[in-house]
Coordinates of C-alpha atoms in Angstrom, one line a residue:
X1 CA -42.6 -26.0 1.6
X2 CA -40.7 -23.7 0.2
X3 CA -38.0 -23.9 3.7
X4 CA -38.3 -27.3 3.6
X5 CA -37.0 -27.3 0.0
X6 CA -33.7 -25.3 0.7
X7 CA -33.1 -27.2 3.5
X8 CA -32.8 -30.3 1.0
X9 CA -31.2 -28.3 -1.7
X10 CA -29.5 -25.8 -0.2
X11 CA -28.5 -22.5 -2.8
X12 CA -26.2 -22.5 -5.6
X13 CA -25.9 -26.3 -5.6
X14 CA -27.5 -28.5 -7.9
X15 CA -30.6 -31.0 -6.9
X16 CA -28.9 -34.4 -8.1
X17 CA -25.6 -33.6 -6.0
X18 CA -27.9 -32.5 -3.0
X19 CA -30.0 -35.8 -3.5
X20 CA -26.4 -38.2 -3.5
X21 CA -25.3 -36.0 -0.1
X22 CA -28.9 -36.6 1.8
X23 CA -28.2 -40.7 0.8
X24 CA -24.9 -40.4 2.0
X25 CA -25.4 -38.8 5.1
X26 CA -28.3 -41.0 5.9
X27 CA -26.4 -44.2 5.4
X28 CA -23.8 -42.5 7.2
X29 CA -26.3 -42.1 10.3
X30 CA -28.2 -45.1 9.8
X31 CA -24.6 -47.1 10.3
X32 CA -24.1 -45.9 13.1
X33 CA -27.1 -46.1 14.6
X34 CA -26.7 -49.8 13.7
X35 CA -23.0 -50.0 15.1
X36 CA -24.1 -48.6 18.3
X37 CA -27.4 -50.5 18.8
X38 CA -24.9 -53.6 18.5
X39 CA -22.5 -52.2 20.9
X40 CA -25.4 -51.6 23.4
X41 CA -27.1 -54.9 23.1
X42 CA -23.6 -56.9 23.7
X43 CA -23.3 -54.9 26.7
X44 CA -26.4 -55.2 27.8
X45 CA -27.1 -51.4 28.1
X46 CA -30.5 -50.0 29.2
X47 CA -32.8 -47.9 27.0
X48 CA -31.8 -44.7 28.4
X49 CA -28.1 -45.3 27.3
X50 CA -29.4 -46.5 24.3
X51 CA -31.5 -43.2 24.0
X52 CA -28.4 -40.7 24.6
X53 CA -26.5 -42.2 22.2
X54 CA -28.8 -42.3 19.3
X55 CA -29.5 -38.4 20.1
X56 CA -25.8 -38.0 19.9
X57 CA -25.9 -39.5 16.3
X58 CA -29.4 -37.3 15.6
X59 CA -27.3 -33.7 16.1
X60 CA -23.9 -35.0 14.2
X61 CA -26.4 -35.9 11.4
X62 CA -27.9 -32.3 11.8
X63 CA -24.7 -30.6 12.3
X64 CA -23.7 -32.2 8.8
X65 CA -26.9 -29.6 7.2
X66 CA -29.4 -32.2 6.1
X67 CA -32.9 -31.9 7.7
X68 CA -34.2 -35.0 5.5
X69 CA -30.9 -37.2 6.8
X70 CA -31.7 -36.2 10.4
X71 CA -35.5 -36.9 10.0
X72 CA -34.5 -40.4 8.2
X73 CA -32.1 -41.2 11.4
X74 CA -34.2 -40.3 13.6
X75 CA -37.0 -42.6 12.4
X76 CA -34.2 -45.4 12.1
X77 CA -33.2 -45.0 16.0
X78 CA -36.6 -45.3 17.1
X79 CA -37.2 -48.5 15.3
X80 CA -34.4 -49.9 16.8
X81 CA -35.3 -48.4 20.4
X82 CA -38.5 -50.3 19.5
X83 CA -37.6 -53.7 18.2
X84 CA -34.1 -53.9 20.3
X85 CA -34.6 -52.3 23.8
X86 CA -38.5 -52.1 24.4
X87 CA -40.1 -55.1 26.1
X88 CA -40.7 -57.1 24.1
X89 CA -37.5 -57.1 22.5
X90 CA -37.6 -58.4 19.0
X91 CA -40.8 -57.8 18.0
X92 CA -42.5 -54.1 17.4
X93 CA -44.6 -54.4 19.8
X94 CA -45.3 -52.2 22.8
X95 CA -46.5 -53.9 26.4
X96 CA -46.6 -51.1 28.5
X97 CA -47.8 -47.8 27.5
X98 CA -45.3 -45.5 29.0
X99 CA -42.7 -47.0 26.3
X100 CA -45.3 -45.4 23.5
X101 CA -44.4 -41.6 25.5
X102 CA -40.6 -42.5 25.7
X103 CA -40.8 -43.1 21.9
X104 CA -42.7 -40.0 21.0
X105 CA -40.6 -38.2 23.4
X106 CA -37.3 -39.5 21.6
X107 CA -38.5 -38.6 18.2
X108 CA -39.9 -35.2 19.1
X109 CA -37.3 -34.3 21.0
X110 CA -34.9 -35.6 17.8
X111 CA -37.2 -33.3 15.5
X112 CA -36.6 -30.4 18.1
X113 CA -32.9 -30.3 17.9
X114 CA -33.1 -30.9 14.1
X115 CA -34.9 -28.2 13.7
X116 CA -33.1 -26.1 15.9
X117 CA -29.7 -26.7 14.8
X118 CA -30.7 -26.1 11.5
X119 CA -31.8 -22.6 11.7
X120 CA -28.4 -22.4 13.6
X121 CA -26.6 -23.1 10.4
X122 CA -29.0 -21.4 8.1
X123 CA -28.1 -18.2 9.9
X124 CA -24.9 -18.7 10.1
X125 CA -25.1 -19.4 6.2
X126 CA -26.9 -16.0 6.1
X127 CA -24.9 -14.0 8.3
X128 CA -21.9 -15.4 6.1
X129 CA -23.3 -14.1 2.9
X130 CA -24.0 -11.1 4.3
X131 CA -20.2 -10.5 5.3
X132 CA -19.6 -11.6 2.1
X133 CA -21.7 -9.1 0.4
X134 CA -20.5 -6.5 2.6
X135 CA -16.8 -7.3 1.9
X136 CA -17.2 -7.4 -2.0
X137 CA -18.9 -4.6 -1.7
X138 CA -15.9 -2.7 -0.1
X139 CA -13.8 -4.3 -2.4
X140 CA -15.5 -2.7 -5.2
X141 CA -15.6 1.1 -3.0
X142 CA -12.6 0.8 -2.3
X143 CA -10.5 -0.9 -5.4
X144 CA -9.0 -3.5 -3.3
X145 CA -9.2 -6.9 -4.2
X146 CA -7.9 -10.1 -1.8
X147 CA -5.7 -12.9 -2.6
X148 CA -4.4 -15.9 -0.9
X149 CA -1.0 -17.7 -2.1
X150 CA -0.1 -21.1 -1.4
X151 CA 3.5 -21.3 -1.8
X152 CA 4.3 -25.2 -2.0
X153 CA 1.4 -25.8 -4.3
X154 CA 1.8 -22.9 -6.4
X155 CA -2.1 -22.2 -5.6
X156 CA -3.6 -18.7 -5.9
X157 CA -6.7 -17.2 -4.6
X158 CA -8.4 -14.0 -5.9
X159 CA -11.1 -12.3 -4.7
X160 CA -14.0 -10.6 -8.0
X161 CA -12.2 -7.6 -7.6
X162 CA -8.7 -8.7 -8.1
X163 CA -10.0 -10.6 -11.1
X164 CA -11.7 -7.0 -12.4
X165 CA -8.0 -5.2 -11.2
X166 CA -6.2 -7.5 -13.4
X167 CA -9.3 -7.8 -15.9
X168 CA -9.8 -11.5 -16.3
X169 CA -12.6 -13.6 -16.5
X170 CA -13.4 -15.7 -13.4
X171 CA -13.1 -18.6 -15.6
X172 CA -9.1 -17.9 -16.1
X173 CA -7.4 -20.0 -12.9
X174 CA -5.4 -17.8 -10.6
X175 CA -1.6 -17.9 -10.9
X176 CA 1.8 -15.9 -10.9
X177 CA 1.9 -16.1 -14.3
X178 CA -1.0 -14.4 -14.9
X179 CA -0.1 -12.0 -12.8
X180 CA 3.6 -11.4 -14.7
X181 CA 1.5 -11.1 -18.1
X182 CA -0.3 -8.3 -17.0
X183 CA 3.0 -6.7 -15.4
X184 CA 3.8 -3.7 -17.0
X185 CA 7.7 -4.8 -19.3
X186 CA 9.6 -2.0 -16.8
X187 CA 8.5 -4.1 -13.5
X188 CA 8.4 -7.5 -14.3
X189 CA 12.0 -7.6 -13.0
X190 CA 11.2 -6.4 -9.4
X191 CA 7.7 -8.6 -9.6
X192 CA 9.2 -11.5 -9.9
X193 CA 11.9 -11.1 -7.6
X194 CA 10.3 -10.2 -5.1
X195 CA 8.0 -13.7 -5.4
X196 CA 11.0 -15.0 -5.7
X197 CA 12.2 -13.9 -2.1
X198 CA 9.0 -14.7 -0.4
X199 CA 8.6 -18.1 -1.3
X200 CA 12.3 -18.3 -0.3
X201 CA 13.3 -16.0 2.7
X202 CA 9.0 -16.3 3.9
X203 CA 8.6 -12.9 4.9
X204 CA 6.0 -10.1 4.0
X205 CA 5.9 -7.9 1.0
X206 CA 4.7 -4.2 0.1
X207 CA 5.3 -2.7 -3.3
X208 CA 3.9 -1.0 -6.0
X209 CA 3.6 -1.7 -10.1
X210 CA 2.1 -0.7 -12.9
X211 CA 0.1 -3.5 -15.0
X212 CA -0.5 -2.7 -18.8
X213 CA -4.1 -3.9 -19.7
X214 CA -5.0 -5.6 -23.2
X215 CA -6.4 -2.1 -24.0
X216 CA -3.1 -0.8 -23.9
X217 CA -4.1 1.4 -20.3
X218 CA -2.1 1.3 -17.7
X219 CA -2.7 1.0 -13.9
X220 CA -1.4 1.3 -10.7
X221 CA -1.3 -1.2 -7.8
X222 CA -0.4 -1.4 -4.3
X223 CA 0.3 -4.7 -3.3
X224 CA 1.0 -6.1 0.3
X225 CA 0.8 -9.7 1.9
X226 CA 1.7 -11.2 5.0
X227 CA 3.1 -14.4 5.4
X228 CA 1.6 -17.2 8.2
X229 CA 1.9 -21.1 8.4
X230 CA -1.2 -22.4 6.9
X231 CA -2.9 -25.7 9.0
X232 CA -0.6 -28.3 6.8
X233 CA 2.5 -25.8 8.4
X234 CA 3.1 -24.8 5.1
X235 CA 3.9 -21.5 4.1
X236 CA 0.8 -19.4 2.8
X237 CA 0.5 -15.8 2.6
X238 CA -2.6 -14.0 2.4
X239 CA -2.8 -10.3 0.9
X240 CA -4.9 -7.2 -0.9
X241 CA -3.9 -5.3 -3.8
X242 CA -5.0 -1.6 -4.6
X243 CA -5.8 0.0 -7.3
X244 CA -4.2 3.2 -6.9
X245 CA -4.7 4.6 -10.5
X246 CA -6.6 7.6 -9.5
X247 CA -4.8 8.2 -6.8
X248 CA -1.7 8.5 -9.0
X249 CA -3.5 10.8 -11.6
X250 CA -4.0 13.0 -8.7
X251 CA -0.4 13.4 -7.3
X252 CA 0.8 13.9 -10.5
X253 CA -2.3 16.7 -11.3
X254 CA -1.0 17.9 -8.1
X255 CA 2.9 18.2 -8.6
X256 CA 2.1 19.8 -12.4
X257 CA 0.0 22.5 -10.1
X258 CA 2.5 23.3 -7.9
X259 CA 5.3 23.3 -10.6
X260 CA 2.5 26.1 -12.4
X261 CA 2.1 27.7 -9.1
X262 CA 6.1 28.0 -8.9
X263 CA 6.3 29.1 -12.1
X264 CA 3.5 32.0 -11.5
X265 CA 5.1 32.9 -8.6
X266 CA 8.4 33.4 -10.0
X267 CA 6.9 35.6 -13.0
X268 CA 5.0 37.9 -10.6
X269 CA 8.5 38.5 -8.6
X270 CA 10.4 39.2 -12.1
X271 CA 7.9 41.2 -12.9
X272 CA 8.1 43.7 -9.6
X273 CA 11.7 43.4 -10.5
X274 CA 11.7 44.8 -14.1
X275 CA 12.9 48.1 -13.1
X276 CA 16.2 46.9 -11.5
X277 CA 16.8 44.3 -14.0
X278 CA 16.4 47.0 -16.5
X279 CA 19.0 48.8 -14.7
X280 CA 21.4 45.7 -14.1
X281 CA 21.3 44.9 -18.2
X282 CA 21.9 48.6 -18.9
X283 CA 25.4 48.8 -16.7
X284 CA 27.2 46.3 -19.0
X285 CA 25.7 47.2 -21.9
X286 CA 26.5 51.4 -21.2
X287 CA 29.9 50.1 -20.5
X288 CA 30.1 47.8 -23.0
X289 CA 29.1 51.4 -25.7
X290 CA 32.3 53.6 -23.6
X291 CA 34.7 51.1 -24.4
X292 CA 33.8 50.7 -28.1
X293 CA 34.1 54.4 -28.7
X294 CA 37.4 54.6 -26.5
X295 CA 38.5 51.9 -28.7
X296 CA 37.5 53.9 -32.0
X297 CA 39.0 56.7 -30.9
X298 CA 42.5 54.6 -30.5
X299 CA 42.2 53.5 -34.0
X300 CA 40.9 57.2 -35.4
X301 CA 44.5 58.9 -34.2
X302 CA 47.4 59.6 -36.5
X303 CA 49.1 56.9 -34.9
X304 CA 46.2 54.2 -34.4
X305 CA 47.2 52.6 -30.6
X306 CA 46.1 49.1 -31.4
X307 CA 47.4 47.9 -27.9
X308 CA 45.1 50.2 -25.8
X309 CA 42.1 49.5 -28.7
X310 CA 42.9 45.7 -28.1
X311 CA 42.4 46.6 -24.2
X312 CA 38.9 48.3 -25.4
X313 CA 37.7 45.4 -27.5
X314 CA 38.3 42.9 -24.7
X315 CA 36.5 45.0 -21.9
X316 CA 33.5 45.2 -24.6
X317 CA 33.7 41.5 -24.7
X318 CA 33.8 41.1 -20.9
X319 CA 30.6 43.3 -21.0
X320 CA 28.6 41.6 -23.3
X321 CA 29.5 37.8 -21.6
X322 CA 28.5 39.7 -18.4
X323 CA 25.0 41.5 -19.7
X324 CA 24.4 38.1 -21.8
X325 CA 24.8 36.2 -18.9
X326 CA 22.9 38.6 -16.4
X327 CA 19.9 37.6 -19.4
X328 CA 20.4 34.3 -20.0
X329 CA 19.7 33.8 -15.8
X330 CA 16.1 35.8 -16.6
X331 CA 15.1 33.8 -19.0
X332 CA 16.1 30.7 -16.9
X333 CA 13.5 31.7 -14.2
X334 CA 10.8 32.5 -16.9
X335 CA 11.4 29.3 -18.2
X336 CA 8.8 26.9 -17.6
X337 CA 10.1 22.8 -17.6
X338 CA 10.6 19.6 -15.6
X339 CA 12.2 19.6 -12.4
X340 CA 16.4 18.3 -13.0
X341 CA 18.0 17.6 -10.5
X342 CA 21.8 18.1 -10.4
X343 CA 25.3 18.6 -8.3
X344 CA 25.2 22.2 -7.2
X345 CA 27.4 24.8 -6.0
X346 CA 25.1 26.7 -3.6
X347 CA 28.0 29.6 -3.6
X348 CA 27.9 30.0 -7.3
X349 CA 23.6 29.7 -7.1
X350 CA 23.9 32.7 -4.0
X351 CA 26.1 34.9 -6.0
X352 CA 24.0 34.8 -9.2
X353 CA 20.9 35.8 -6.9
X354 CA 22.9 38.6 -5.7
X355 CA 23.8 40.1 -8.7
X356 CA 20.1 39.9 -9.9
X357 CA 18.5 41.7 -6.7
X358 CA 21.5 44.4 -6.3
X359 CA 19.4 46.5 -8.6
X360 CA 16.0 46.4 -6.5
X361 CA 18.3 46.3 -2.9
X362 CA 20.3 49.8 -4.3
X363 CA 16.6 50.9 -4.8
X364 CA 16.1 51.1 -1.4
X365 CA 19.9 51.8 0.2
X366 CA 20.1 48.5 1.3
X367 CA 23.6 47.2 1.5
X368 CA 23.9 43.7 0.3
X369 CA 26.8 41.3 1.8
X370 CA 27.5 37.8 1.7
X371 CA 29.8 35.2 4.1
X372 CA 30.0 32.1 2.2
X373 CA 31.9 29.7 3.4
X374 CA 34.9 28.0 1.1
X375 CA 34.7 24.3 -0.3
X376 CA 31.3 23.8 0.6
X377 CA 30.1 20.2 -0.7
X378 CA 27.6 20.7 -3.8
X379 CA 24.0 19.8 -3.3
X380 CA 21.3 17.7 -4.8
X381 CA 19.1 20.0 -6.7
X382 CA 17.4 22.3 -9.2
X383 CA 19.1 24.8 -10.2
X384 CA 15.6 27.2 -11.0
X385 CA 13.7 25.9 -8.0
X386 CA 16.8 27.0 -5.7
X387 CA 17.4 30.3 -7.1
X388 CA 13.7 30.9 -6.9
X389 CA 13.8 30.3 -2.9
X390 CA 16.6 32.4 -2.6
X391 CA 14.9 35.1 -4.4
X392 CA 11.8 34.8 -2.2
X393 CA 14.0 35.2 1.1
X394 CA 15.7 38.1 -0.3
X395 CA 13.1 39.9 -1.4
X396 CA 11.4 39.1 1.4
X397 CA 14.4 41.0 3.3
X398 CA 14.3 43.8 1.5
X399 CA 10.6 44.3 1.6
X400 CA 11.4 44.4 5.6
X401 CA 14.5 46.8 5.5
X402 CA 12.7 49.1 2.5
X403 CA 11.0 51.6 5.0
X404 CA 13.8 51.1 7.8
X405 CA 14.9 54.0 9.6
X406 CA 18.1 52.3 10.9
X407 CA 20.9 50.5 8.9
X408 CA 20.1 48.4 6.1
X409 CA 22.0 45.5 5.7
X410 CA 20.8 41.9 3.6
X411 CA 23.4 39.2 4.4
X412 CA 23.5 36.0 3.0
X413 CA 25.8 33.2 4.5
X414 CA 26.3 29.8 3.9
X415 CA 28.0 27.0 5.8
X416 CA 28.7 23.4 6.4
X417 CA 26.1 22.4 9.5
X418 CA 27.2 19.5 12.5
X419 CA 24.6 17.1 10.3
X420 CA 26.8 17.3 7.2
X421 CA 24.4 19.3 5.4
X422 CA 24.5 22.9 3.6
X423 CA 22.9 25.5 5.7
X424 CA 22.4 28.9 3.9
X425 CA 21.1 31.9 6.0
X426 CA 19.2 35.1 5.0
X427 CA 19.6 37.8 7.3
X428 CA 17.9 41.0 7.8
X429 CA 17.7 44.2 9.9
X430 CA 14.2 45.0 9.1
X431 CA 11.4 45.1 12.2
X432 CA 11.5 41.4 12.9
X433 CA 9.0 38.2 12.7
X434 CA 5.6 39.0 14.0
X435 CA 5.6 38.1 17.6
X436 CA 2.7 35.7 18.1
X437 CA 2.7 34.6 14.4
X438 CA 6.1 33.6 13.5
X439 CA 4.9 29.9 13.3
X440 CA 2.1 30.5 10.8
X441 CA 4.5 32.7 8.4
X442 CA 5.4 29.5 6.3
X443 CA 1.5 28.6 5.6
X444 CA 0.1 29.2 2.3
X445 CA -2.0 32.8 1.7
X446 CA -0.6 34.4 5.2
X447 CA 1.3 37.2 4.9
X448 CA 2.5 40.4 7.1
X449 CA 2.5 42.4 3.1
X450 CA -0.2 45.4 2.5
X451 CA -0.1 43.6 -1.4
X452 CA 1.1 40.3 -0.6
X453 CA 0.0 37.1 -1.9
X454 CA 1.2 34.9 0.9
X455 CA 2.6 32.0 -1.3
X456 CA 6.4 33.0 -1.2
X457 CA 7.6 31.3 2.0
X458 CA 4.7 28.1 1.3
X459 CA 6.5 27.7 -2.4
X460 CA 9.3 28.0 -0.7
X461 CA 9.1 25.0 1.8
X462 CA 7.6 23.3 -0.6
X463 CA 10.2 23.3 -2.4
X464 CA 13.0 22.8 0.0
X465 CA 11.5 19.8 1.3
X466 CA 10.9 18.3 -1.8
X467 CA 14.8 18.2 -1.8
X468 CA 15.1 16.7 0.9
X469 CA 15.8 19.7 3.4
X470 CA 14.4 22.0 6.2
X471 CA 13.8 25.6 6.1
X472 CA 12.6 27.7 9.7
X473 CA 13.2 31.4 10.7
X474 CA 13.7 33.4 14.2
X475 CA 14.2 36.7 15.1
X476 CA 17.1 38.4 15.5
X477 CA 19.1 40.3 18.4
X478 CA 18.8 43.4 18.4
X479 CA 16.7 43.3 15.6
X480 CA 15.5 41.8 12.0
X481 CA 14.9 38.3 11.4
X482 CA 16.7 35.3 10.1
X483 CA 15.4 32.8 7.4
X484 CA 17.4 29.5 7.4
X485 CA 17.4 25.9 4.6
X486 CA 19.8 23.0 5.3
X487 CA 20.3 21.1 2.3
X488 CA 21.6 18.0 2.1
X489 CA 24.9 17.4 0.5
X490 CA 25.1 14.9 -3.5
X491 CA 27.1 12.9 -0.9
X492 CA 23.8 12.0 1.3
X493 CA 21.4 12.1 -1.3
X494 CA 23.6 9.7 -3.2
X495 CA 23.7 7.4 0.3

């Protein structure tokens, strides 16, 4: 009973509106069951046309989902197979006994394909809910929600889980404009030009945006849609959108992690460097003492020599700029702060390194030389982050050269490469790359060090990449190894 009932009033609908369709599609059958009886009796067609053609009416009826309208039709055709086409005609009776079979055959055989049709469409109906449930149910794993635009009619189509992304009620109709309220201020520009453009120019879209919630949060959405002629050859598009606010939390947990990692790394290295820093502040500032009692002594003679003390007093100046200036560089790579990028000299960023690491390189009788090429285009970059991959090369260098037998020689070169970009080169004559591991050297915790932490050359990368560049390294002829970046140019990065 309980079949029979749904079949009547099918689910989520409501029993008066079920009640007005089974009347209408009964009438609907029942005409034409009339029209063609009328047709077939003017042409003077037998019972078994008759028959076919009222069967063809029975499934159109059952295609339509009404098992009551079928079984009413069906009941209507065999009247009229009865009263119009079975001796007698026009009259209900029945003469011969095989016309009683025919009938019963015709109205089994109409109950038969009722029945059998609709289990058709109730699983299709189930097999339809069942995708349905399956695709919300993504949706919801995955924080995408569906959409279909209609661009002549304005009409928009949202799936639940764009209407919990954008955190309406199901009650609120779809629209543009509802989706430019809940656009964060910053991106409503680029929102609505690019609805703009693709109800105008018709071709696909993929950005993202931030929306700004009535709580005050903010999210994150990917949004793409493709465009396609809908069946009136209008132009529709149909589309997801993703919420990508966690994923967002995590790059940006990530990027403050590396910046830490950076940072970490960079205070470790200045700290193995605190004896030759030590040493490279002392030199101005023991020069900087010599010259102010040279210049006292000047201005203590009989005859104070206020030229030569003036000459004193300005080499104590020149020390001081150059020890304040040798501090002011080791405070910059303690200092912990947002990435800036600017226009950079990679000349001026080389020297500066140089000066910093002579200390630890005279340590070890290691002969420090550069070959920098003149009016080299400035770079794209930070200033800290730069320096620090510098440092990690050089040390990196000496480390290889420290227990050398042979000559000891770190050279740093830079150059204008064939692709326009700045290519600075770290040389050493140190025992070389390991042979059958010189790919892995760049991969974060492998290292050839006794104490080594293997993050230098994976901070490194990181960080040259991040600006846009390459960095590899080979061996060297007839020995030592080479580390290489190519940066490119403000010029590029500007393009």
């Amino acid at each position: 009973m309980g079949g029979f009932m749904e079949l009547i009033f099918p689910s989520g609908r409501g029993p008066a509106k079920s009640v007005w369709r089974v009347i209408l599609r009964s009438f609907s059958g029942a005409t034409a069951i009339g029209l063609l009886t009328w047709i077939c009796f003017r042409l003077r067609a037998n019972d078994t046309t008759a028959t076919c053609l009222f069967l063809i009416v029975v499934v159109m009826v059952s295609l339509q989902g009404s098992f009551l309208s079928s079984t009413v039709v069906s009941c209507i055709a065999v009247v009229c197979l009865d009263y119009f086409f079975t001796p007698p005609v026009f009259s209900f009776r029945i003469s011969d006994p095989i016309d009683i079979f025919g009938l019963a055959t015709f109205l089994i055989t109409s109950a038969v394909i009722t029945e059998l049709v609709s289990r058709v469409r109730r699983l299709m109906q189930e097999k339809l809910l069942e995708s349905e449930a399956y695709l919300s149910e993504a949706q919801g794993l995955s924080h995408t929600g569906s959409f279909g635009w209609k661009v002549a009619s304005g009409e928009l189509v949202w799936s639940d889980e764009s209407f919990r992304i954008l955190e309406y009620e199901q009650s609120v109709k779809p629209s543009v404009q509802r989706i430019i309220e809940r656009t964060h201020p910053e991106d409503a520009p680029l929102v609505k030009s690019t609805f703009e453009r693709a109800s105008r120019d018709g071709s696909d879209f993929d950005f993202e945006q931030r929306l700004t919630m009535p709580s005050g949060s903010v999210k994150h959405v990917h949004v793409v849609a493709h465009a396609q002629k809908g069946l009136s050859g209008k132009l529709e598009y149909v589309g997801a959108m993703m919420d990508v606010t966690e994923r967002k939390r995590a790059e940006d947990a990530l990027r403050q992690m590396q910046t830490d990692l950076e940072h970490v790394s960079r205070v470790t290295t200045m700290g193995q460097l605190t004896a030759s820093l030590a040493h490279e502040v002392n030199q101005p500032i023991a020069a900087a003492i010599t010259n102010a009692n040279t210049c006292m002594r000047w201005l203590a003679a009989a005859q104070p020599n206020v030229e030569e003390a003036r000459a004193a007093a300005a080499r104590i100046m020149k020390d001081g700029t150059r020890a304040a200036e040798i501090i002011s560089r080791i405070r910059l790579l303690f200092k912990k702060g947002p990435v800036e990028r600017r226009s950079l000299d990679m000349n001026e960023v080389i020297r500066e390194m140089v000066v910093m690491l002579r200390g630890e390189a005279s340590r070890y009788n290691i002969f420090v030389r550069t070959e920098l090429a003149m009016d080299l285009p400035d770079v794209l970059g930070d200033r800290i982050q730069l320096q620090q991959v510098l440092m990690n090369l050089m040390m990196n260098g000496i480390e290889a050269m420290k227990d050398a037998n042979n000559l000891r020689e770190l050279v740093v070169e830079s150059q204008l490469a064939e692709n326009e970009q700045v290519l600075v080169a770290v040389n050493d004559t140190g025992a070389g790359l390991p042979t059958q591991k010189s790919d892995q050297i760049f991969n974060a915790f492998f290292t050839t060090k006794a104490h080594g932490t293997g993050m230098g050359l994976a901070i490194s990368r990181s960080i040259v990449e991040s600006h846009g560049g390459r960095i590899w390294a080979a061996n060297k002829e007839p020995r030592g190894a080479s580390f290489r970046l190519s940066l490119p140019t403000k010029i590029e990065a500007d393009e």
